[in-house]
Amino acid sequence: MPLVTTEKMFKMAYKNGYAVGAFNVNNMEITQGIASAVTEEKAPLILQVSRGARDYASNSFLKAIIDVVVAENPDIPIAIHLDHGDSFETAKQFVDDGFTSVMIDASSQPFEENIRVTKEVVEYAHAREVVVEAELGQLGGIEEDVVGVKDISAHLTDPEQAVEFVKKSGCDSLAVACGTSHGAYKFKSEPKLAFDVIQKISNKLPGFPLVMHGSSSVLKEFKDLINKYGGDMPDAMGVPEEAISKAAKMAICKVNIDTDLRMALTAKIRQVFAEKPSEFDPRKYLGPGRQAIKEMVKHKLHVLGCAGKAAECM
Ligand code: 13P
């Protein structure tokens, strides 16, 4: 039974102080790169699909690619997850399509409305043995807050509210705002995560799995290649890997990574285009991109501490 929910993964991750990597997939090469990394490292896996990914690749294609990964890896527990579902209808659609985990992100709504929508998704999903991730607090904008502490606390998850939210909504895991943001430009100066917020929430909700979005590190290797070969990302900055490892040892059980995959693929494609301008075989530039993703994900699995943990999560 390799297609699983995140329940057992999170239980083991919490207990043993690691986090499971949740990687965004949009096409075959990205998925294959991730899959071969977890196969070699024997790590549990969450493959996540956003609505945008599904609009790009179509549900049937993405699902078919994921089904192959699941079929070929009977020893790897794999959860398939909707990333940032924006409404009950979206979440319902993904539950109906066989996803084992869905996120409902109503974090931009008022607190009570966030609880109401999340609870509605929870009731539908739980009746079908699907787990639900919710979000409280808002990501992004943290770079401005490096100047003034006041603004940082305005974006971060309130630990008191987190307790009430989890109890009232019935969600299975909670994405918290702890200083990260999506994309390649997370900080303007020194990266800073609010570990105290993670600690306070876990003190109030012992054993409850937390999720960290916006966790790409914007690896120097790929940033440099992109900038060297005609790209323009000089100010890109991510979350240092030591901070990811530290969070993974705390209550963070799921770490979301998308930007690092995109940058690995883009860097290698740019390199091939620049060094071999006569090349026009897609296999010759997508292949190196896929290989770079594989190596990068293998490394991440050690940063997260989940390498070698597949068996205990089955
Ligand atoms: P990154 O942009 O840091 O990779 O975050 C991805 C993410 O959180 C998807 O939900």
PDB file of C-alpha atoms and ligand atoms in Angstrom:
ATOM      1  CA  MET A   1       0.000   0.000   0.000  1.00  0.00           C
ATOM      2  CA  PRO A   2       2.424   2.681  -1.104  1.00  0.00           C
ATOM      3  CA  LEU A   3      -0.276   5.336  -1.742  1.00  0.00           C
ATOM      4  CA  VAL A   4      -0.966   6.637   1.744  1.00  0.00           C
ATOM      5  CA  THR A   5      -2.224   9.656   3.633  1.00  0.00           C
ATOM      6  CA  THR A   6       0.283  11.726   5.589  1.00  0.00           C
ATOM      7  CA  GLU A   7      -0.946  10.411   8.948  1.00  0.00           C
ATOM      8  CA  LYS A   8       1.739   7.817   9.678  1.00  0.00           C
ATOM      9  CA  MET A   9       4.490   9.914   8.056  1.00  0.00           C
ATOM     10  CA  PHE A  10       3.720  12.838  10.327  1.00  0.00           C
ATOM     11  CA  LYS A  11       3.464  10.643  13.404  1.00  0.00           C
ATOM     12  CA  MET A  12       6.936   9.216  12.765  1.00  0.00           C
ATOM     13  CA  ALA A  13       8.397  12.555  11.653  1.00  0.00           C
ATOM     14  CA  TYR A  14       7.161  14.221  14.833  1.00  0.00           C
ATOM     15  CA  LYS A  15       8.354  11.419  17.063  1.00  0.00           C
ATOM     16  CA  ASN A  16      11.768  11.038  15.462  1.00  0.00           C
ATOM     17  CA  GLY A  17      12.552  14.696  14.724  1.00  0.00           C
ATOM     18  CA  TYR A  18      12.506  14.960  10.962  1.00  0.00           C
ATOM     19  CA  ALA A  19      10.264  16.402   8.236  1.00  0.00           C
ATOM     20  CA  VAL A  20       8.892  14.884   5.053  1.00  0.00           C
ATOM     21  CA  GLY A  21       9.638  16.729   1.810  1.00  0.00           C
ATOM     22  CA  ALA A  22       6.594  17.907  -0.116  1.00  0.00           C
ATOM     23  CA  PHE A  23       7.670  18.598  -3.664  1.00  0.00           C
ATOM     24  CA  ASN A  24       5.562  20.377  -6.282  1.00  0.00           C
ATOM     25  CA  VAL A  25       5.160  18.604  -9.599  1.00  0.00           C
ATOM     26  CA  ASN A  26       4.205  20.076 -12.960  1.00  0.00           C
ATOM     27  CA  ASN A  27       5.546  17.667 -15.532  1.00  0.00           C
ATOM     28  CA  MET A  28       7.186  14.304 -16.109  1.00  0.00           C
ATOM     29  CA  GLU A  29      10.840  15.316 -15.741  1.00  0.00           C
ATOM     30  CA  ILE A  30      10.341  17.068 -12.396  1.00  0.00           C
ATOM     31  CA  THR A  31       8.364  14.097 -11.071  1.00  0.00           C
ATOM     32  CA  GLN A  32      10.933  11.576 -12.297  1.00  0.00           C
ATOM     33  CA  GLY A  33      13.815  13.535 -10.768  1.00  0.00           C
ATOM     34  CA  ILE A  34      12.082  13.600  -7.375  1.00  0.00           C
ATOM     35  CA  ALA A  35      11.017   9.951  -7.619  1.00  0.00           C
ATOM     36  CA  SER A  36      14.478   8.625  -8.387  1.00  0.00           C
ATOM     37  CA  ALA A  37      15.912  10.623  -5.470  1.00  0.00           C
ATOM     38  CA  VAL A  38      13.472   9.180  -2.908  1.00  0.00           C
ATOM     39  CA  THR A  39      13.904   5.688  -4.371  1.00  0.00           C
ATOM     40  CA  GLU A  40      17.656   5.853  -3.850  1.00  0.00           C
ATOM     41  CA  GLU A  41      17.404   7.513  -0.437  1.00  0.00           C
ATOM     42  CA  LYS A  42      14.468   5.388   0.755  1.00  0.00           C
ATOM     43  CA  ALA A  43      12.514   8.391   1.987  1.00  0.00           C
ATOM     44  CA  PRO A  44       8.760   8.899   2.429  1.00  0.00           C
ATOM     45  CA  LEU A  45       7.353  11.282  -0.156  1.00  0.00           C
ATOM     46  CA  ILE A  46       4.618  13.857  -0.596  1.00  0.00           C
ATOM     47  CA  LEU A  47       4.005  14.818  -4.215  1.00  0.00           C
ATOM     48  CA  GLN A  48       1.921  17.951  -4.377  1.00  0.00           C
ATOM     49  CA  VAL A  49      -0.078  19.466  -7.167  1.00  0.00           C
ATOM     50  CA  SER A  50      -1.396  22.993  -7.258  1.00  0.00           C
ATOM     51  CA  ARG A  51      -4.414  24.093  -9.222  1.00  0.00           C
ATOM     52  CA  GLY A  52      -2.041  25.892 -11.582  1.00  0.00           C
ATOM     53  CA  ALA A  53      -0.083  22.681 -12.161  1.00  0.00           C
ATOM     54  CA  ARG A  54      -3.266  20.869 -12.996  1.00  0.00           C
ATOM     55  CA  ASP A  55      -4.391  23.647 -15.339  1.00  0.00           C
ATOM     56  CA  TYR A  56      -0.992  23.393 -17.067  1.00  0.00           C
ATOM     57  CA  ALA A  57      -0.596  19.639 -17.372  1.00  0.00           C
ATOM     58  CA  SER A  58      -4.221  18.403 -16.964  1.00  0.00           C
ATOM     59  CA  ASN A  59      -5.325  16.162 -14.147  1.00  0.00           C
ATOM     60  CA  SER A  60      -5.246  12.964 -16.152  1.00  0.00           C
ATOM     61  CA  PHE A  61      -1.647  13.440 -17.304  1.00  0.00           C
ATOM     62  CA  LEU A  62      -0.329  14.412 -13.873  1.00  0.00           C
ATOM     63  CA  LYS A  63      -2.268  11.664 -12.141  1.00  0.00           C
ATOM     64  CA  ALA A  64      -1.019   9.097 -14.660  1.00  0.00           C
ATOM     65  CA  ILE A  65       2.600  10.170 -14.078  1.00  0.00           C
ATOM     66  CA  ILE A  66       2.129   9.974 -10.296  1.00  0.00           C
ATOM     67  CA  ASP A  67       0.414   6.584 -10.616  1.00  0.00           C
ATOM     68  CA  VAL A  68       3.528   5.253 -12.376  1.00  0.00           C
ATOM     69  CA  VAL A  69       5.751   6.544  -9.557  1.00  0.00           C
ATOM     70  CA  VAL A  70       3.495   4.843  -7.007  1.00  0.00           C
ATOM     71  CA  ALA A  71       3.369   1.555  -8.954  1.00  0.00           C
ATOM     72  CA  GLU A  72       7.131   1.450  -9.420  1.00  0.00           C
ATOM     73  CA  ASN A  73       7.928   2.140  -5.760  1.00  0.00           C
ATOM     74  CA  PRO A  74       6.127  -0.379  -3.556  1.00  0.00           C
ATOM     75  CA  ASP A  75       8.621   0.262  -0.739  1.00  0.00           C
ATOM     76  CA  ILE A  76       8.101   4.024  -0.629  1.00  0.00           C
ATOM     77  CA  PRO A  77       5.041   5.489   1.126  1.00  0.00           C
ATOM     78  CA  ILE A  78       3.726   8.240  -1.144  1.00  0.00           C
ATOM     79  CA  ALA A  79       1.001  10.792  -0.410  1.00  0.00           C
ATOM     80  CA  ILE A  80      -0.532  12.878  -3.184  1.00  0.00           C
ATOM     81  CA  HIS A  81      -1.550  16.269  -1.981  1.00  0.00           C
ATOM     82  CA  LEU A  82      -3.440  19.308  -3.258  1.00  0.00           C
ATOM     83  CA  ASP A  83      -1.321  22.395  -2.565  1.00  0.00           C
ATOM     84  CA  HIS A  84      -3.243  25.599  -1.729  1.00  0.00           C
ATOM     85  CA  GLY A  85      -6.809  24.584  -2.474  1.00  0.00           C
ATOM     86  CA  ASP A  86      -8.675  27.872  -2.588  1.00  0.00           C
ATOM     87  CA  SER A  87     -12.250  26.722  -1.975  1.00  0.00           C
ATOM     88  CA  PHE A  88     -14.378  23.838  -0.793  1.00  0.00           C
ATOM     89  CA  GLU A  89     -15.170  23.014  -4.438  1.00  0.00           C
ATOM     90  CA  THR A  90     -11.486  22.720  -5.391  1.00  0.00           C
ATOM     91  CA  ALA A  91     -10.703  20.556  -2.373  1.00  0.00           C
ATOM     92  CA  LYS A  92     -13.738  18.353  -3.062  1.00  0.00           C
ATOM     93  CA  GLN A  93     -12.647  17.872  -6.675  1.00  0.00           C
ATOM     94  CA  PHE A  94      -9.197  16.647  -5.627  1.00  0.00           C
ATOM     95  CA  VAL A  95     -10.653  14.341  -2.958  1.00  0.00           C
ATOM     96  CA  ASP A  96     -12.977  12.906  -5.591  1.00  0.00           C
ATOM     97  CA  ASP A  97     -10.015  12.455  -7.954  1.00  0.00           C
ATOM     98  CA  GLY A  98      -8.200  10.177  -5.507  1.00  0.00           C
ATOM     99  CA  PHE A  99      -5.778  12.515  -3.737  1.00  0.00           C
ATOM    100  CA  THR A 100      -4.939  11.291  -0.240  1.00  0.00           C
ATOM    101  CA  SER A 101      -4.382  14.743   1.239  1.00  0.00           C
ATOM    102  CA  VAL A 102      -5.764  18.203   0.456  1.00  0.00           C
ATOM    103  CA  MET A 103      -4.925  21.682   1.613  1.00  0.00           C
ATOM    104  CA  ILE A 104      -7.610  24.270   2.099  1.00  0.00           C
ATOM    105  CA  ASP A 105      -6.018  27.674   2.268  1.00  0.00           C
ATOM    106  CA  ALA A 106      -8.532  30.180   3.557  1.00  0.00           C
ATOM    107  CA  SER A 107      -5.844  32.072   5.465  1.00  0.00           C
ATOM    108  CA  SER A 108      -6.680  35.344   3.727  1.00  0.00           C
ATOM    109  CA  GLN A 109     -10.252  35.100   5.069  1.00  0.00           C
ATOM    110  CA  PRO A 110     -11.289  36.332   8.527  1.00  0.00           C
ATOM    111  CA  PHE A 111     -10.502  33.841  11.318  1.00  0.00           C
ATOM    112  CA  GLU A 112     -14.072  32.539  11.746  1.00  0.00           C
ATOM    113  CA  GLU A 113     -14.539  32.107   8.009  1.00  0.00           C
ATOM    114  CA  ASN A 114     -11.215  30.249   7.757  1.00  0.00           C
ATOM    115  CA  ILE A 115     -12.484  27.868  10.454  1.00  0.00           C
ATOM    116  CA  ARG A 116     -15.854  27.440   8.734  1.00  0.00           C
ATOM    117  CA  VAL A 117     -14.444  26.614   5.278  1.00  0.00           C
ATOM    118  CA  THR A 118     -11.738  24.353   6.715  1.00  0.00           C
ATOM    119  CA  LYS A 119     -14.307  22.454   8.788  1.00  0.00           C
ATOM    120  CA  GLU A 120     -16.466  21.953   5.707  1.00  0.00           C
ATOM    121  CA  VAL A 121     -13.500  20.460   3.822  1.00  0.00           C
ATOM    122  CA  VAL A 122     -12.525  18.338   6.841  1.00  0.00           C
ATOM    123  CA  GLU A 123     -16.010  16.817   7.065  1.00  0.00           C
ATOM    124  CA  TYR A 124     -16.037  15.934   3.365  1.00  0.00           C
ATOM    125  CA  ALA A 125     -12.445  14.655   3.275  1.00  0.00           C
ATOM    126  CA  HIS A 126     -12.510  12.641   6.508  1.00  0.00           C
ATOM    127  CA  ALA A 127     -15.633  10.801   5.386  1.00  0.00           C
ATOM    128  CA  ARG A 128     -13.491   9.590   2.469  1.00  0.00           C
ATOM    129  CA  GLU A 129     -10.340   8.876   4.500  1.00  0.00           C
ATOM    130  CA  VAL A 130      -8.490  11.887   3.140  1.00  0.00           C
ATOM    131  CA  VAL A 131      -6.494  14.181   5.432  1.00  0.00           C
ATOM    132  CA  VAL A 132      -6.610  17.978   5.465  1.00  0.00           C
ATOM    133  CA  GLU A 133      -3.936  20.642   5.831  1.00  0.00           C
ATOM    134  CA  ALA A 134      -5.110  24.164   6.682  1.00  0.00           C
ATOM    135  CA  GLU A 135      -3.300  27.479   7.041  1.00  0.00           C
ATOM    136  CA  LEU A 136      -3.375  30.153   9.698  1.00  0.00           C
ATOM    137  CA  GLY A 137      -1.379  33.362   9.501  1.00  0.00           C
ATOM    138  CA  GLN A 138      -0.009  34.754   6.265  1.00  0.00           C
ATOM    139  CA  LEU A 139       3.228  34.159   4.436  1.00  0.00           C
ATOM    140  CA  GLY A 140       5.221  36.703   2.553  1.00  0.00           C
ATOM    141  CA  GLY A 141       6.018  40.329   3.177  1.00  0.00           C
ATOM    142  CA  ILE A 142       8.507  39.309   5.798  1.00  0.00           C
ATOM    143  CA  GLU A 143      11.367  41.100   4.044  1.00  0.00           C
ATOM    144  CA  GLU A 144       9.873  44.492   4.896  1.00  0.00           C
ATOM    145  CA  ASP A 145       9.552  43.357   8.478  1.00  0.00           C
ATOM    146  CA  VAL A 146      13.281  42.916   8.972  1.00  0.00           C
ATOM    147  CA  VAL A 147      13.222  46.667   9.664  1.00  0.00           C
ATOM    148  CA  GLY A 148      10.364  46.668  12.152  1.00  0.00           C
ATOM    149  CA  VAL A 149       9.423  43.858  14.536  1.00  0.00           C
ATOM    150  CA  LYS A 150       5.826  45.094  14.676  1.00  0.00           C
ATOM    151  CA  ASP A 151       5.025  44.095  11.121  1.00  0.00           C
ATOM    152  CA  ILE A 152       6.565  40.629  11.505  1.00  0.00           C
ATOM    153  CA  SER A 153       4.170  39.744  14.308  1.00  0.00           C
ATOM    154  CA  ALA A 154       1.283  40.988  12.186  1.00  0.00           C
ATOM    155  CA  HIS A 155       1.986  38.230   9.638  1.00  0.00           C
ATOM    156  CA  LEU A 156       2.966  35.352  11.860  1.00  0.00           C
ATOM    157  CA  THR A 157       0.627  32.684  13.191  1.00  0.00           C
ATOM    158  CA  ASP A 158      -0.790  33.521  16.613  1.00  0.00           C
ATOM    159  CA  PRO A 159      -0.198  30.474  18.860  1.00  0.00           C
ATOM    160  CA  GLU A 160      -3.397  31.072  20.878  1.00  0.00           C
ATOM    161  CA  GLN A 161      -5.458  31.271  17.696  1.00  0.00           C
ATOM    162  CA  ALA A 162      -3.738  28.132  16.381  1.00  0.00           C
ATOM    163  CA  VAL A 163      -5.095  26.087  19.285  1.00  0.00           C
ATOM    164  CA  GLU A 164      -8.640  27.357  18.785  1.00  0.00           C
ATOM    165  CA  PHE A 165      -8.351  26.920  15.016  1.00  0.00           C
ATOM    166  CA  VAL A 166      -7.178  23.313  15.187  1.00  0.00           C
ATOM    167  CA  LYS A 167      -9.796  22.354  17.776  1.00  0.00           C
ATOM    168  CA  LYS A 168     -12.694  23.983  15.951  1.00  0.00           C
ATOM    169  CA  SER A 169     -11.762  23.069  12.368  1.00  0.00           C
ATOM    170  CA  GLY A 170     -10.589  19.494  12.990  1.00  0.00           C
ATOM    171  CA  CYS A 171      -7.717  19.845  10.484  1.00  0.00           C
ATOM    172  CA  ASP A 172      -4.975  17.184  10.511  1.00  0.00           C
ATOM    173  CA  SER A 173      -2.007  19.520  10.055  1.00  0.00           C
ATOM    174  CA  LEU A 174      -1.487  23.263  10.051  1.00  0.00           C
ATOM    175  CA  ALA A 175       0.651  25.441   7.786  1.00  0.00           C
ATOM    176  CA  VAL A 176       2.072  28.200   9.932  1.00  0.00           C
ATOM    177  CA  ALA A 177       3.518  31.579   9.051  1.00  0.00           C
ATOM    178  CA  CYS A 178       6.941  31.647  10.680  1.00  0.00           C
ATOM    179  CA  GLY A 179       8.895  34.020   8.466  1.00  0.00           C
ATOM    180  CA  THR A 180       9.053  32.165   5.150  1.00  0.00           C
ATOM    181  CA  SER A 181       7.431  33.216   1.891  1.00  0.00           C
ATOM    182  CA  HIS A 182       6.897  31.644  -1.495  1.00  0.00           C
ATOM    183  CA  GLY A 183       9.205  32.186  -4.437  1.00  0.00           C
ATOM    184  CA  ALA A 184      12.849  33.110  -4.981  1.00  0.00           C
ATOM    185  CA  TYR A 185      12.902  36.455  -3.135  1.00  0.00           C
ATOM    186  CA  LYS A 186      12.203  35.658   0.482  1.00  0.00           C
ATOM    187  CA  PHE A 187      14.458  38.106   2.255  1.00  0.00           C
ATOM    188  CA  LYS A 188      16.104  41.418   1.470  1.00  0.00           C
ATOM    189  CA  SER A 189      18.689  41.099   4.184  1.00  0.00           C
ATOM    190  CA  GLU A 190      19.584  38.435   6.726  1.00  0.00           C
ATOM    191  CA  PRO A 191      17.141  35.495   6.581  1.00  0.00           C
ATOM    192  CA  LYS A 192      15.233  35.176   9.814  1.00  0.00           C
ATOM    193  CA  LEU A 193      12.724  32.525  10.916  1.00  0.00           C
ATOM    194  CA  ALA A 194      10.484  32.816  13.949  1.00  0.00           C
ATOM    195  CA  PHE A 195      11.432  29.583  15.718  1.00  0.00           C
ATOM    196  CA  ASP A 196       9.776  30.911  18.851  1.00  0.00           C
ATOM    197  CA  VAL A 197       6.413  30.848  17.075  1.00  0.00           C
ATOM    198  CA  ILE A 198       6.920  27.212  16.062  1.00  0.00           C
ATOM    199  CA  GLN A 199       7.945  26.369  19.619  1.00  0.00           C
ATOM    200  CA  LYS A 200       5.001  28.182  21.214  1.00  0.00           C
ATOM    201  CA  ILE A 201       2.496  26.489  18.897  1.00  0.00           C
ATOM    202  CA  SER A 202       3.951  23.055  19.553  1.00  0.00           C
ATOM    203  CA  ASN A 203       3.938  23.686  23.311  1.00  0.00           C
ATOM    204  CA  LYS A 204       0.227  24.388  23.082  1.00  0.00           C
ATOM    205  CA  LEU A 205      -0.492  21.587  20.606  1.00  0.00           C
ATOM    206  CA  PRO A 206       1.867  18.776  21.573  1.00  0.00           C
ATOM    207  CA  GLY A 207       2.132  16.052  18.948  1.00  0.00           C
ATOM    208  CA  PHE A 208       0.312  18.094  16.314  1.00  0.00           C
ATOM    209  CA  PRO A 209       2.104  18.265  12.931  1.00  0.00           C
ATOM    210  CA  LEU A 210       2.966  21.695  11.544  1.00  0.00           C
ATOM    211  CA  VAL A 211       3.801  22.546   7.943  1.00  0.00           C
ATOM    212  CA  MET A 212       6.326  25.025   6.605  1.00  0.00           C
ATOM    213  CA  HIS A 213       5.600  26.528   3.201  1.00  0.00           C
ATOM    214  CA  GLY A 214       8.051  28.658   1.264  1.00  0.00           C
ATOM    215  CA  SER A 215      10.989  26.508   2.269  1.00  0.00           C
ATOM    216  CA  SER A 216      13.252  26.637  -0.757  1.00  0.00           C
ATOM    217  CA  SER A 217      16.814  27.648  -0.055  1.00  0.00           C
ATOM    218  CA  VAL A 218      17.535  29.261  -3.453  1.00  0.00           C
ATOM    219  CA  LEU A 219      20.710  27.247  -3.788  1.00  0.00           C
ATOM    220  CA  LYS A 220      23.794  29.211  -4.772  1.00  0.00           C
ATOM    221  CA  GLU A 221      24.849  26.632  -7.354  1.00  0.00           C
ATOM    222  CA  PHE A 222      21.680  27.139  -9.411  1.00  0.00           C
ATOM    223  CA  LYS A 223      21.363  30.858  -8.812  1.00  0.00           C
ATOM    224  CA  ASP A 224      24.928  31.331 -10.077  1.00  0.00           C
ATOM    225  CA  LEU A 225      24.322  29.176 -13.166  1.00  0.00           C
ATOM    226  CA  ILE A 226      21.119  31.052 -14.000  1.00  0.00           C
ATOM    227  CA  ASN A 227      22.853  34.428 -13.655  1.00  0.00           C
ATOM    228  CA  LYS A 228      25.936  33.227 -15.558  1.00  0.00           C
ATOM    229  CA  TYR A 229      23.942  31.957 -18.514  1.00  0.00           C
ATOM    230  CA  GLY A 230      21.740  34.929 -19.274  1.00  0.00           C
ATOM    231  CA  GLY A 231      19.299  34.817 -16.363  1.00  0.00           C
ATOM    232  CA  ASP A 232      18.491  37.733 -14.127  1.00  0.00           C
ATOM    233  CA  MET A 233      18.007  36.711 -10.507  1.00  0.00           C
ATOM    234  CA  PRO A 234      20.779  38.559  -8.659  1.00  0.00           C
ATOM    235  CA  ASP A 235      18.756  39.300  -5.534  1.00  0.00           C
ATOM    236  CA  ALA A 236      17.194  35.868  -5.078  1.00  0.00           C
ATOM    237  CA  MET A 237      17.466  34.634  -1.481  1.00  0.00           C
ATOM    238  CA  GLY A 238      15.982  31.636   0.285  1.00  0.00           C
ATOM    239  CA  VAL A 239      15.806  29.948   3.664  1.00  0.00           C
ATOM    240  CA  PRO A 240      19.217  28.651   4.806  1.00  0.00           C
ATOM    241  CA  GLU A 241      19.344  24.877   5.008  1.00  0.00           C
ATOM    242  CA  GLU A 242      20.454  24.946   8.658  1.00  0.00           C
ATOM    243  CA  ALA A 243      17.184  26.723   9.455  1.00  0.00           C
ATOM    244  CA  ILE A 244      15.217  24.046   7.575  1.00  0.00           C
ATOM    245  CA  SER A 245      17.003  21.286   9.499  1.00  0.00           C
ATOM    246  CA  LYS A 246      16.336  23.050  12.801  1.00  0.00           C
ATOM    247  CA  ALA A 247      12.609  23.443  12.007  1.00  0.00           C
ATOM    248  CA  ALA A 248      12.437  19.782  10.931  1.00  0.00           C
ATOM    249  CA  LYS A 249      13.701  18.717  14.338  1.00  0.00           C
ATOM    250  CA  MET A 250      10.897  20.742  15.921  1.00  0.00           C
ATOM    251  CA  ALA A 251       7.169  20.286  15.178  1.00  0.00           C
ATOM    252  CA  ILE A 252       7.519  20.977  11.439  1.00  0.00           C
ATOM    253  CA  CYS A 253       6.652  17.630   9.820  1.00  0.00           C
ATOM    254  CA  LYS A 254       6.144  18.757   6.203  1.00  0.00           C
ATOM    255  CA  VAL A 255       8.415  21.106   4.277  1.00  0.00           C
ATOM    256  CA  ASN A 256       7.217  22.513   0.942  1.00  0.00           C
ATOM    257  CA  ILE A 257       9.712  22.913  -1.880  1.00  0.00           C
ATOM    258  CA  ASP A 258       8.981  24.194  -5.359  1.00  0.00           C
ATOM    259  CA  THR A 259      11.318  27.089  -6.218  1.00  0.00           C
ATOM    260  CA  ASP A 260      14.475  24.978  -5.763  1.00  0.00           C
ATOM    261  CA  LEU A 261      13.111  22.454  -8.299  1.00  0.00           C
ATOM    262  CA  ARG A 262      12.295  25.190 -10.788  1.00  0.00           C
ATOM    263  CA  MET A 263      15.709  26.787 -10.396  1.00  0.00           C
ATOM    264  CA  ALA A 264      17.573  23.484 -10.803  1.00  0.00           C
ATOM    265  CA  LEU A 265      15.715  22.759 -14.046  1.00  0.00           C
ATOM    266  CA  THR A 266      16.077  26.309 -15.372  1.00  0.00           C
ATOM    267  CA  ALA A 267      19.790  26.487 -14.516  1.00  0.00           C
ATOM    268  CA  LYS A 268      20.610  23.309 -16.422  1.00  0.00           C
ATOM    269  CA  ILE A 269      18.505  24.208 -19.430  1.00  0.00           C
ATOM    270  CA  ARG A 270      20.153  27.637 -19.602  1.00  0.00           C
ATOM    271  CA  GLN A 271      23.577  26.024 -19.330  1.00  0.00           C
ATOM    272  CA  VAL A 272      22.921  23.625 -22.229  1.00  0.00           C
ATOM    273  CA  PHE A 273      21.440  26.387 -24.385  1.00  0.00           C
ATOM    274  CA  ALA A 274      24.437  28.625 -23.741  1.00  0.00           C
ATOM    275  CA  GLU A 275      27.149  25.991 -24.112  1.00  0.00           C
ATOM    276  CA  LYS A 276      25.589  24.072 -26.998  1.00  0.00           C
ATOM    277  CA  PRO A 277      23.624  26.581 -29.046  1.00  0.00           C
ATOM    278  CA  SER A 278      23.097  24.080 -31.864  1.00  0.00           C
ATOM    279  CA  GLU A 279      21.310  21.610 -29.560  1.00  0.00           C
ATOM    280  CA  PHE A 280      17.623  21.194 -30.267  1.00  0.00           C
ATOM    281  CA  ASP A 281      16.825  17.772 -28.855  1.00  0.00           C
ATOM    282  CA  PRO A 282      14.663  18.345 -25.727  1.00  0.00           C
ATOM    283  CA  ARG A 283      16.103  15.196 -24.146  1.00  0.00           C
ATOM    284  CA  LYS A 284      19.527  16.830 -24.202  1.00  0.00           C
ATOM    285  CA  TYR A 285      18.447  19.765 -22.034  1.00  0.00           C
ATOM    286  CA  LEU A 286      15.541  18.291 -20.048  1.00  0.00           C
ATOM    287  CA  GLY A 287      17.722  15.273 -19.191  1.00  0.00           C
ATOM    288  CA  PRO A 288      20.397  17.323 -17.374  1.00  0.00           C
ATOM    289  CA  GLY A 289      17.607  19.298 -15.689  1.00  0.00           C
ATOM    290  CA  ARG A 290      16.020  16.096 -14.427  1.00  0.00           C
ATOM    291  CA  GLN A 291      19.399  14.839 -13.181  1.00  0.00           C
ATOM    292  CA  ALA A 292      20.022  18.120 -11.343  1.00  0.00           C
ATOM    293  CA  ILE A 293      16.622  17.814  -9.651  1.00  0.00           C
ATOM    294  CA  LYS A 294      17.452  14.283  -8.577  1.00  0.00           C
ATOM    295  CA  GLU A 295      20.780  15.270  -7.004  1.00  0.00           C
ATOM    296  CA  MET A 296      19.264  18.330  -5.345  1.00  0.00           C
ATOM    297  CA  VAL A 297      16.337  16.358  -3.870  1.00  0.00           C
ATOM    298  CA  LYS A 298      18.695  13.641  -2.590  1.00  0.00           C
ATOM    299  CA  HIS A 299      20.595  16.332  -0.734  1.00  0.00           C
ATOM    300  CA  LYS A 300      17.350  17.883   0.619  1.00  0.00           C
ATOM    301  CA  LEU A 301      16.208  14.554   2.033  1.00  0.00           C
ATOM    302  CA  HIS A 302      19.282  14.622   4.280  1.00  0.00           C
ATOM    303  CA  VAL A 303      18.658  18.261   5.207  1.00  0.00           C
ATOM    304  CA  LEU A 304      15.130  17.249   6.260  1.00  0.00           C
ATOM    305  CA  GLY A 305      16.353  14.110   8.005  1.00  0.00           C
ATOM    306  CA  CYS A 306      13.863  11.827   6.208  1.00  0.00           C
ATOM    307  CA  ALA A 307      16.402   9.840   4.147  1.00  0.00           C
ATOM    308  CA  GLY A 308      16.156   6.167   5.100  1.00  0.00           C
ATOM    309  CA  LYS A 309      12.793   6.618   6.853  1.00  0.00           C
ATOM    310  CA  ALA A 310      10.469   5.101   4.226  1.00  0.00           C
ATOM    311  CA  ALA A 311      10.010   1.767   5.996  1.00  0.00           C
ATOM    312  CA  GLU A 312       8.961   3.234   9.344  1.00  0.00           C
ATOM    313  CA  CYS A 313       6.311   5.376   7.606  1.00  0.00           C
ATOM    314  CA  MET A 314       4.561   2.453   5.875  1.00  0.00           C
TER     315      MET A 314
HETATM  316  P1  13P B   1       9.033  27.701  -2.323  1.00  0.00           P
HETATM  317  O1  13P B   1       8.601  28.768  -3.277  1.00  0.00           O
HETATM  318  O2  13P B   1       9.926  28.257  -1.257  1.00  0.00           O
HETATM  319  O3  13P B   1       9.630  26.538  -2.990  1.00  0.00           O
HETATM  320  O4  13P B   1       7.730  27.191  -1.558  1.00  0.00           O
HETATM  321  C1  13P B   1       6.826  26.331  -2.202  1.00  0.00           C
HETATM  322  C2  13P B   1       5.574  26.159  -1.431  1.00  0.00           C
HETATM  323  O5  13P B   1       5.481  26.489  -0.264  1.00  0.00           O
HETATM  324  C3  13P B   1       4.433  25.556  -2.131  1.00  0.00           C
HETATM  325  O6  13P B   1       3.288  25.541  -1.351  1.00  0.00           O
END
